[in-house]
Short mmCIF file of C-alpha atoms in Angstrom, two decimals:
data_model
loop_
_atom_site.label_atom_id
_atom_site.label_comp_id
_atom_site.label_asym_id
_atom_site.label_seq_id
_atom_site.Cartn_x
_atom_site.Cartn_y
_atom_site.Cartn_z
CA UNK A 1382 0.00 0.00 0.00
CA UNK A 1383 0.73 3.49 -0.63
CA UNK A 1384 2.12 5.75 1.94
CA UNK A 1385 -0.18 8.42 2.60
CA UNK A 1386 0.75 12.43 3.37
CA UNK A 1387 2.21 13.53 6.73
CA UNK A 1388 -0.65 13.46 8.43
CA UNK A 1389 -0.48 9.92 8.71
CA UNK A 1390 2.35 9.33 11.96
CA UNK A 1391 2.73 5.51 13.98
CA UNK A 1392 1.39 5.69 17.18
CA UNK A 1393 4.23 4.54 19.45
CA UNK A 1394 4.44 2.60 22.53
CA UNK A 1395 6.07 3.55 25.65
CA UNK A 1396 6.80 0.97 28.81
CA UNK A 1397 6.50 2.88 31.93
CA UNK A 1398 6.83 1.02 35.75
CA UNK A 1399 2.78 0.92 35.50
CA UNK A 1400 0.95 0.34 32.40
CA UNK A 1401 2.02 1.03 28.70
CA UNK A 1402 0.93 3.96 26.77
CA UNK A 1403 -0.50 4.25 23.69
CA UNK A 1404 1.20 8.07 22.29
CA UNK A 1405 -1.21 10.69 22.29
CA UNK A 1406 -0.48 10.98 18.17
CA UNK A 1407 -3.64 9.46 17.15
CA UNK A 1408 -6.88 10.43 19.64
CA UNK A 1409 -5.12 13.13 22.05
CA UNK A 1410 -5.30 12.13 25.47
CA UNK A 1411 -3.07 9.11 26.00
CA UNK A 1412 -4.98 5.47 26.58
CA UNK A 1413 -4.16 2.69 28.76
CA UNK A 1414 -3.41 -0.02 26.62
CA UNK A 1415 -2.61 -2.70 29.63
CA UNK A 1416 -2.03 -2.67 33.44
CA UNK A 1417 1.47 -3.83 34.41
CA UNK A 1418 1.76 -7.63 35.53
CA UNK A 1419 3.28 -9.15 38.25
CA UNK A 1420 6.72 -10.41 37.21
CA UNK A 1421 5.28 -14.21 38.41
CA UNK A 1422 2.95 -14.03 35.26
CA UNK A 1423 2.99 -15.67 32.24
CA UNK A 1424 3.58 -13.25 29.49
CA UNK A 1425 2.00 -14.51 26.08
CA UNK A 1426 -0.15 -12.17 23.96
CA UNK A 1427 -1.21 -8.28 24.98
CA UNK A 1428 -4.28 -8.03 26.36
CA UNK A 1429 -6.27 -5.31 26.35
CA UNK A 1430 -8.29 -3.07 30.04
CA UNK A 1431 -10.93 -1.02 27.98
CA UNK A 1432 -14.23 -1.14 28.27
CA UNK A 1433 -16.29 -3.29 26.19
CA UNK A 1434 -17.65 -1.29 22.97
CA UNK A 1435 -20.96 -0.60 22.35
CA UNK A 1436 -23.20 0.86 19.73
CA UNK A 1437 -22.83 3.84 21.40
CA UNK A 1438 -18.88 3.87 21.38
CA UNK A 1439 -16.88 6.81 19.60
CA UNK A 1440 -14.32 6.46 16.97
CA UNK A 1441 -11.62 7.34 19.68
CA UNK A 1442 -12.67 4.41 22.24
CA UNK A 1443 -12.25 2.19 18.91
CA UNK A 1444 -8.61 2.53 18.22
CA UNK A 1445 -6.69 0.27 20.99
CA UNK A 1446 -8.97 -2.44 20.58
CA UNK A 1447 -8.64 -2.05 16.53
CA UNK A 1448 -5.22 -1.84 16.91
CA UNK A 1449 -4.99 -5.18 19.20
CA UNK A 1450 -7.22 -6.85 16.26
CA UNK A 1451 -5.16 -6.15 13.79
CA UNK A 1452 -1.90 -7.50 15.32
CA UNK A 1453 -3.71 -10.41 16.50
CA UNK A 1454 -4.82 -11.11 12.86
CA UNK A 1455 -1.28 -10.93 11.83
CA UNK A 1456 -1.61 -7.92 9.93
CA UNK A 1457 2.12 -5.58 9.05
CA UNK A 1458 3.25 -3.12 11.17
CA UNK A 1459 2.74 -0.41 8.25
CA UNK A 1460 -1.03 -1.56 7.44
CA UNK A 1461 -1.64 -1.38 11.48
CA UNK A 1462 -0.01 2.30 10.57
CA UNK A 1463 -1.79 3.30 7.94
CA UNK A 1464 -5.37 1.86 8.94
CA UNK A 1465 -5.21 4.09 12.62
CA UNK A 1466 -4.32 6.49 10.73
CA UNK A 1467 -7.56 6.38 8.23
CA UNK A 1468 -9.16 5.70 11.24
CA UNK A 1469 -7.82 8.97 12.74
CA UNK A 1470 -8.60 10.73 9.87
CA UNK A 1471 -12.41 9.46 9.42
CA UNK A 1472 -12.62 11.06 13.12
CA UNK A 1473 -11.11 14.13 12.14
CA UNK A 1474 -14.13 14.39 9.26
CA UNK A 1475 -17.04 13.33 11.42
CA UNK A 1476 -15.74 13.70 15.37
CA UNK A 1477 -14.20 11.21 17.55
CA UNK A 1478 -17.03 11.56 19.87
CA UNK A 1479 -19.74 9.93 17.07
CA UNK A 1480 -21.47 6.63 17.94
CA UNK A 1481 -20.28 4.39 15.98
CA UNK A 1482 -23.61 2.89 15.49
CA UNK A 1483 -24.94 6.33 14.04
CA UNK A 1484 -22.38 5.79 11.56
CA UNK A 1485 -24.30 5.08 8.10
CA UNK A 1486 -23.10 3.93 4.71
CA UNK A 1487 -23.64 7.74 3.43
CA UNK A 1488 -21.38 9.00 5.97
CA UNK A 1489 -18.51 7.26 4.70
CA UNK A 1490 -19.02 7.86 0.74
CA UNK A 1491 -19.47 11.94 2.17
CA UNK A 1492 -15.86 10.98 3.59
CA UNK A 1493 -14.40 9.32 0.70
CA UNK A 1494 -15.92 11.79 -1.86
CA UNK A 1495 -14.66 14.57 0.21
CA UNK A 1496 -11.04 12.89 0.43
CA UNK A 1497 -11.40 12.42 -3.78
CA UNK A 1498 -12.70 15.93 -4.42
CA UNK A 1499 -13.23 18.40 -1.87
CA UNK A 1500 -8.87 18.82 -1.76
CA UNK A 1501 -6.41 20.40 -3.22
CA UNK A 1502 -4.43 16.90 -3.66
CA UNK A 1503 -6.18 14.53 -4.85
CA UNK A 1504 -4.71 11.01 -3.12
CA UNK A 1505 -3.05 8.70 -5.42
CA UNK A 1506 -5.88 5.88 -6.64
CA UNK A 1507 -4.14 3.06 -4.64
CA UNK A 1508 -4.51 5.14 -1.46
CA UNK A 1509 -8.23 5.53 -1.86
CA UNK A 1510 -8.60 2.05 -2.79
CA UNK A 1511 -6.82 1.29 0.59
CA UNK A 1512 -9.08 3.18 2.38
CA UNK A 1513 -11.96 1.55 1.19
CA UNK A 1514 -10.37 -1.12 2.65
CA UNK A 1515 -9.61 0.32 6.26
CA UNK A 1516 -13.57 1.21 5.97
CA UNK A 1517 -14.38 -2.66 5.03
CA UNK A 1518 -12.19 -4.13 7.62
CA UNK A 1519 -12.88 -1.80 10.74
CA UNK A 1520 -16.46 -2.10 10.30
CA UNK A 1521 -16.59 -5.71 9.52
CA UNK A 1522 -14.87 -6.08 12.67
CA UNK A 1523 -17.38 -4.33 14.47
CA UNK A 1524 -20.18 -5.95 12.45
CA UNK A 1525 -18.14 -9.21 14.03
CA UNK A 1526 -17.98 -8.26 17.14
CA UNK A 1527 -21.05 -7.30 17.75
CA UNK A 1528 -20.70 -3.52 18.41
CA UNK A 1529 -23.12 -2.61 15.61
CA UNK A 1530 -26.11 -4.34 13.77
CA UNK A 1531 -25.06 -3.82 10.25
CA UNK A 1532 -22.02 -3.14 8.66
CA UNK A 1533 -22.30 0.25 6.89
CA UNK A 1534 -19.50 -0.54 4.42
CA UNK A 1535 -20.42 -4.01 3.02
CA UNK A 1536 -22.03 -2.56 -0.18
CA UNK A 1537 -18.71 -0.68 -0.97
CA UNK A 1538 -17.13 -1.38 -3.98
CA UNK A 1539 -13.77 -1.28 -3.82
CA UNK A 1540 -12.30 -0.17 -7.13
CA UNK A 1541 -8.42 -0.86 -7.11
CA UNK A 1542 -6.66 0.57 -10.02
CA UNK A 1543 -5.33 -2.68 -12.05
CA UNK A 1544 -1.39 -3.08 -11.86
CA UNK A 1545 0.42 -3.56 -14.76
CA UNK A 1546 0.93 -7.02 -15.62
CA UNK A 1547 4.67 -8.60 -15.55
CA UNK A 1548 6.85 -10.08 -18.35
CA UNK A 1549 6.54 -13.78 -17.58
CA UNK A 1550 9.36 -15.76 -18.62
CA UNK A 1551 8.98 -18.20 -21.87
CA UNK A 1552 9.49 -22.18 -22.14
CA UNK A 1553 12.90 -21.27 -23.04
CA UNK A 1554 13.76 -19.12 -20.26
CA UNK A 1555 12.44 -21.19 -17.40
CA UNK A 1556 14.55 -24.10 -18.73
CA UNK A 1557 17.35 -21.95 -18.96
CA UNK A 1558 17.32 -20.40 -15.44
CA UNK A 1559 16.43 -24.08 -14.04
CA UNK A 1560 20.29 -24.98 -16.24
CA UNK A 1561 21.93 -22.08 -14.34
CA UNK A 1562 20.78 -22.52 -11.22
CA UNK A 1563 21.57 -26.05 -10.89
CA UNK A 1564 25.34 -24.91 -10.94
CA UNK A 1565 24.76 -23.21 -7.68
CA UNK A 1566 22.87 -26.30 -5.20
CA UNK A 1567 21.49 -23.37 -2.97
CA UNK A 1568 20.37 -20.86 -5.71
CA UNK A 1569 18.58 -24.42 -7.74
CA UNK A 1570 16.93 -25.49 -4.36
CA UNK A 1571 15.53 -21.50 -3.97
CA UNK A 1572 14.30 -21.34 -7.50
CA UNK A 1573 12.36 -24.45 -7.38
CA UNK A 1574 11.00 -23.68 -4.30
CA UNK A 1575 8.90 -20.71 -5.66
CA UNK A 1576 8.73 -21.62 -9.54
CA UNK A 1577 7.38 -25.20 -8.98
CA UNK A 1578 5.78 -24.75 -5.06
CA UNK A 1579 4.62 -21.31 -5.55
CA UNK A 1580 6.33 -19.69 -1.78
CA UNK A 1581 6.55 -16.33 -0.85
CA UNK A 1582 9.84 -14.94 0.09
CA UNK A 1583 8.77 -15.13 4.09
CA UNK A 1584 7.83 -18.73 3.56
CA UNK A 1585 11.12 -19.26 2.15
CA UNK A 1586 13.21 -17.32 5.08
CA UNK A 1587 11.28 -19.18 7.43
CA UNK A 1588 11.58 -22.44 6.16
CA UNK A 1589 13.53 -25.40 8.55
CA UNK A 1590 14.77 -28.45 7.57
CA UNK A 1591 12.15 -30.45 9.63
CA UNK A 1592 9.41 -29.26 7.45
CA UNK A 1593 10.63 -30.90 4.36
CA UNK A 1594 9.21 -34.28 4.12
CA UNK A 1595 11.65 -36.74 2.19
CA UNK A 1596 9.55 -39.77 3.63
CA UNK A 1597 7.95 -40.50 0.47
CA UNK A 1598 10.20 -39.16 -2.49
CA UNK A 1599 7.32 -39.30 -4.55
CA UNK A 1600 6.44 -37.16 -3.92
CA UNK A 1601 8.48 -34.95 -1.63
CA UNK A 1602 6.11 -32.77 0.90
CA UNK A 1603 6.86 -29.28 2.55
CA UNK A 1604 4.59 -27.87 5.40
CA UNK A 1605 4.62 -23.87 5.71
CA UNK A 1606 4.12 -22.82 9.33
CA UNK A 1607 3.53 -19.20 10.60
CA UNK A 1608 4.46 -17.90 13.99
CA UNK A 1609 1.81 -19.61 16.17
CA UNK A 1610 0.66 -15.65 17.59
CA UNK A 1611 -0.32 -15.29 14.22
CA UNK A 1612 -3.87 -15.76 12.26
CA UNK A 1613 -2.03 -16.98 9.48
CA UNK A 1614 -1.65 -19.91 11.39
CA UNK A 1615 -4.97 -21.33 9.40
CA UNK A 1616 -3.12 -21.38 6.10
CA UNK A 1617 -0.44 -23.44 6.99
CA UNK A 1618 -0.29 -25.60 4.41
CA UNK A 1619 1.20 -28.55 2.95
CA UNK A 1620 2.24 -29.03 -0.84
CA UNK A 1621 3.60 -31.16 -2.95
CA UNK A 1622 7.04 -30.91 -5.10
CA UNK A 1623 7.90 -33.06 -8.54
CA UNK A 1624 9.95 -35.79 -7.26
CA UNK A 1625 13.29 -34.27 -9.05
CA UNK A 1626 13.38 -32.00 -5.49
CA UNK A 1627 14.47 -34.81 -3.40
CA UNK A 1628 17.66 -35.07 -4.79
CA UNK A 1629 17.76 -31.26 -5.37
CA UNK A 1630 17.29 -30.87 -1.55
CA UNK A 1631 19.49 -33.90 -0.43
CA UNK A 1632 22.46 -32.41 -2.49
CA UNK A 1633 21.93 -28.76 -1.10
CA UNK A 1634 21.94 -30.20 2.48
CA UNK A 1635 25.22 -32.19 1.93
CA UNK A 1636 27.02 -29.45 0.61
CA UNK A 1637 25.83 -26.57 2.93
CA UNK A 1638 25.67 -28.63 6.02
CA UNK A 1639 21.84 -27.69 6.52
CA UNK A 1640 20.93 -28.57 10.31
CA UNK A 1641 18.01 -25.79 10.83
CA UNK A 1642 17.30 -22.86 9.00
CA UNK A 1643 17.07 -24.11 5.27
CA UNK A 1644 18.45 -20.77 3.97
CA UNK A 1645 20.69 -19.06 6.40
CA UNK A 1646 21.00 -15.70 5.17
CA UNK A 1647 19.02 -12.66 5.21
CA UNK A 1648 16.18 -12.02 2.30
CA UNK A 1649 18.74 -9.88 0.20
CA UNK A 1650 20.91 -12.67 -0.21
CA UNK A 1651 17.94 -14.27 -1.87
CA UNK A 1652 17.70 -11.71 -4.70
CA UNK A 1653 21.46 -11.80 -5.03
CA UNK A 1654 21.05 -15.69 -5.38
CA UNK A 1655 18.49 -15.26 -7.81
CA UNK A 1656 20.41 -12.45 -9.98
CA UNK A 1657 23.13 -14.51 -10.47
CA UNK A 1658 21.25 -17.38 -12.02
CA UNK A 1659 19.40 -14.83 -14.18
CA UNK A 1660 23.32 -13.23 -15.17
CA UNK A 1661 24.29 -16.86 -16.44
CA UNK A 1662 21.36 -17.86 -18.14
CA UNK A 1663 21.84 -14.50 -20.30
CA UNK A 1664 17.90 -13.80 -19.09
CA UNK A 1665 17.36 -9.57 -19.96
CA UNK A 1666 13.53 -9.40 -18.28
CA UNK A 1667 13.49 -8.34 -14.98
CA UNK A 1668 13.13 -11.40 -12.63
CA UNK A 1669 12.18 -11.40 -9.16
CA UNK A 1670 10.45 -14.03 -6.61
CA UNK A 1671 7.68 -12.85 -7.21
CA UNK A 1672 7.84 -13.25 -10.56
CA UNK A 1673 8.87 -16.80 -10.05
CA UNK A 1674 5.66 -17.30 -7.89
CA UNK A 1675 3.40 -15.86 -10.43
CA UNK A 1676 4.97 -18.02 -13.58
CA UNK A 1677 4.08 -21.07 -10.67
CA UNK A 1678 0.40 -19.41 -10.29
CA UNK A 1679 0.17 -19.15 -14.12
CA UNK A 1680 1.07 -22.99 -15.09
CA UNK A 1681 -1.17 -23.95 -12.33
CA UNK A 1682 -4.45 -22.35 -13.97
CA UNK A 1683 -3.08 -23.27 -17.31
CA UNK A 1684 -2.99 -26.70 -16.20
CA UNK A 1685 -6.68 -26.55 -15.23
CA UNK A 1686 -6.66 -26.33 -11.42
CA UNK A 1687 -9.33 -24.13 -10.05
CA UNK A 1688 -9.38 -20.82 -8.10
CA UNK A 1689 -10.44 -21.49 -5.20
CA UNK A 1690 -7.52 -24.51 -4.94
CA UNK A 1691 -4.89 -22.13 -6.43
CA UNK A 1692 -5.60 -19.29 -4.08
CA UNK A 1693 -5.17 -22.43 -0.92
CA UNK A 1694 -1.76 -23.12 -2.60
CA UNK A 1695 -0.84 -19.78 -2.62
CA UNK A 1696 -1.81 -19.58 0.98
CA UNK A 1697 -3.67 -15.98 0.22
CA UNK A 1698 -5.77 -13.86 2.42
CA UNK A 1699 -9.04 -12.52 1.40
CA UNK A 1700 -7.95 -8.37 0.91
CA UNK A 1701 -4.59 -10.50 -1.44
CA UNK A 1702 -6.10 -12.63 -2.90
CA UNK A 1703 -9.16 -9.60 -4.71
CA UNK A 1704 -6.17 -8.30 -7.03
CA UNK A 1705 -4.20 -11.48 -7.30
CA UNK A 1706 -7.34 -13.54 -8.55
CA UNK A 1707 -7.74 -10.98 -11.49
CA UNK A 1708 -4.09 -10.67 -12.41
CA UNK A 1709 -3.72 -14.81 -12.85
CA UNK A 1710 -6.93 -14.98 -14.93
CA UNK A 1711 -5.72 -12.18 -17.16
CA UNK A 1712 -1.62 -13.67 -17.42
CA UNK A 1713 -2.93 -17.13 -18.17
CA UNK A 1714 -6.12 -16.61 -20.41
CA UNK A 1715 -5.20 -13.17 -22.32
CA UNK A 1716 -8.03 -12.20 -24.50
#
């Protein structure tokens, strides 16, 4: 997502002897977030002393519990940024002090016509689109929760401006990167790993040597894990490799000694790796991960497998998954 104007600041959190602090940045009077604990307790995921929302809760009594739900669901640091700060600005347009349940579908196109329109700059059509999305997912919540009877923002539409679509690599290519990446056990190992199993760069950082299956060659199995704190932690997922990766795998652990971490460097290192391969196979497109992921995401459609069972290999969210369902139709089936 787009970074937004100054306006937009991270709240920041400050550890005194008694309770933490939630900076006054956001809703001006500083909010307990949580009362100390005794030393003797078992510390496992913030909790939060508020008290309980209601229908008849302002804007500013939302944002420590919003903020709590969003690092619960796993969400980034910078979208946690950005959606308090929508959420700040929203107040600033219709006051802090607003029930939330007075809040009606017309008040927030008045706010998002106003934010289109009724400035000098007009924001960049990816931040609008993302604040659509702040709208969808703090008022779901609510909706969820049940703070409020209807959800105000469910007949949205979200219109995201369209990315451009990348170069994908031909026949050729792909064959040719495989050839220069098998010179290097570690780089051939990373680029099958998200050209024929589809992972994300995290999934590949994070990935240990206990959750490669070798049991059954054929075929070879990897589980992706999240950090158990996390929501994501309902996508794990397990997939399945061409049996060739076995002996990729067992010859990369041989000659790098692999005992944990299956890549022990840092992510950079990975698009080093990778632009090294792409040097000696004499590739000129631009070639990232990604773009390794999306030739995977391609081939699978192409090969007839559905959405629904490409978007559980991909292990996508819902808010991902909108643009990335539209962007695989139109790379594999161009009209």
């Amino acid at each position: 997502m787009q970074k937004d104007s100054k306006q937009e600041t991270q709240p920041e959190s400050i550890l005194t002897e008694d309770v933490i602090i939630l900076e006054s940045s956001l809703f001006g009077a500083p909010t307990v977030v949580a009362e100390a604990r005794d030393s003797s307790e078992e510390r496992t995921s913030p909790s939060v002393s508020v008290h309980p929302l209601t229908d008849q809760s302002g804007l500013a009594a939302c944002a420590v519990p919003y903020r709590q739900e969003l690092m619960l669901r796993g969400k980034s640091n910078y979208t946690i940024t950005c959606f308090l700060s929508d959420l700040k600005m929203f107040g600033d347009y219709i006051g802090h002090d607003i029930p939330v349940g007075r809040i009606t579908k017309e008040t927030l196109t008045d706010w998002l016509m106003k934010l289109k329109f009724g400035t000098d700059h007009t924001p960049a059509p990816k931040t609008m689109a993302r604040r659509v999305t702040f709208l969808k997912n703090f008022f779901s919540w609510l909706a969820r929760e049940g703070v409020v009877r209807e959800d105000p923002s469910a007949s949205l539409t979200l219109e995201r401006p369209l990315p451009p679509l990348p170069e994908l690599l031909s026949e050729d290519e792909i064959q040719r990167l495989l050839t220069a990446a098998s010179e290097d056990p570690r780089c051939h190992c990373l680029v099958y790993l998200v050209l024929r199993a589809g992972l994300k760069k995290e999934e590949v950082m994070g990935l240990k040597v206990h959750h490669i299956d070798l049991n059954d060659p054929q075929p070879p199995l990897i589980t992706v894990h999240f950090p158990a704190a996390m929501e994501k932690q309902r996508r794990e997922r397990r997939l399945a490799l061409p049996a060739e990766f076995t002996t990729i795998f067992k010859q990369y652990q041989v000659s790098y000694h692999l005992t944990d971490a299956v890549f022990e460097c840092t992510d950079r290192n990975l698009n080093y790796i990778l632009a090294r391969a792409i040097k000696e196979a004499g590739i000129e497109k631009r070639v990232t991960l990604q773009l390794l992921r999306d030739i995977f995401a391609v081939e699978q459609l192409r090969a007839g497998i559905s959405l629904d069972a490409l978007r559980e290999k991909l292990g996508l969210s819902d808010e991902a998954w909108l643009e990335s369902k539209e962007k695989y139709r139109r790379l594999a089936f161009p009209k």
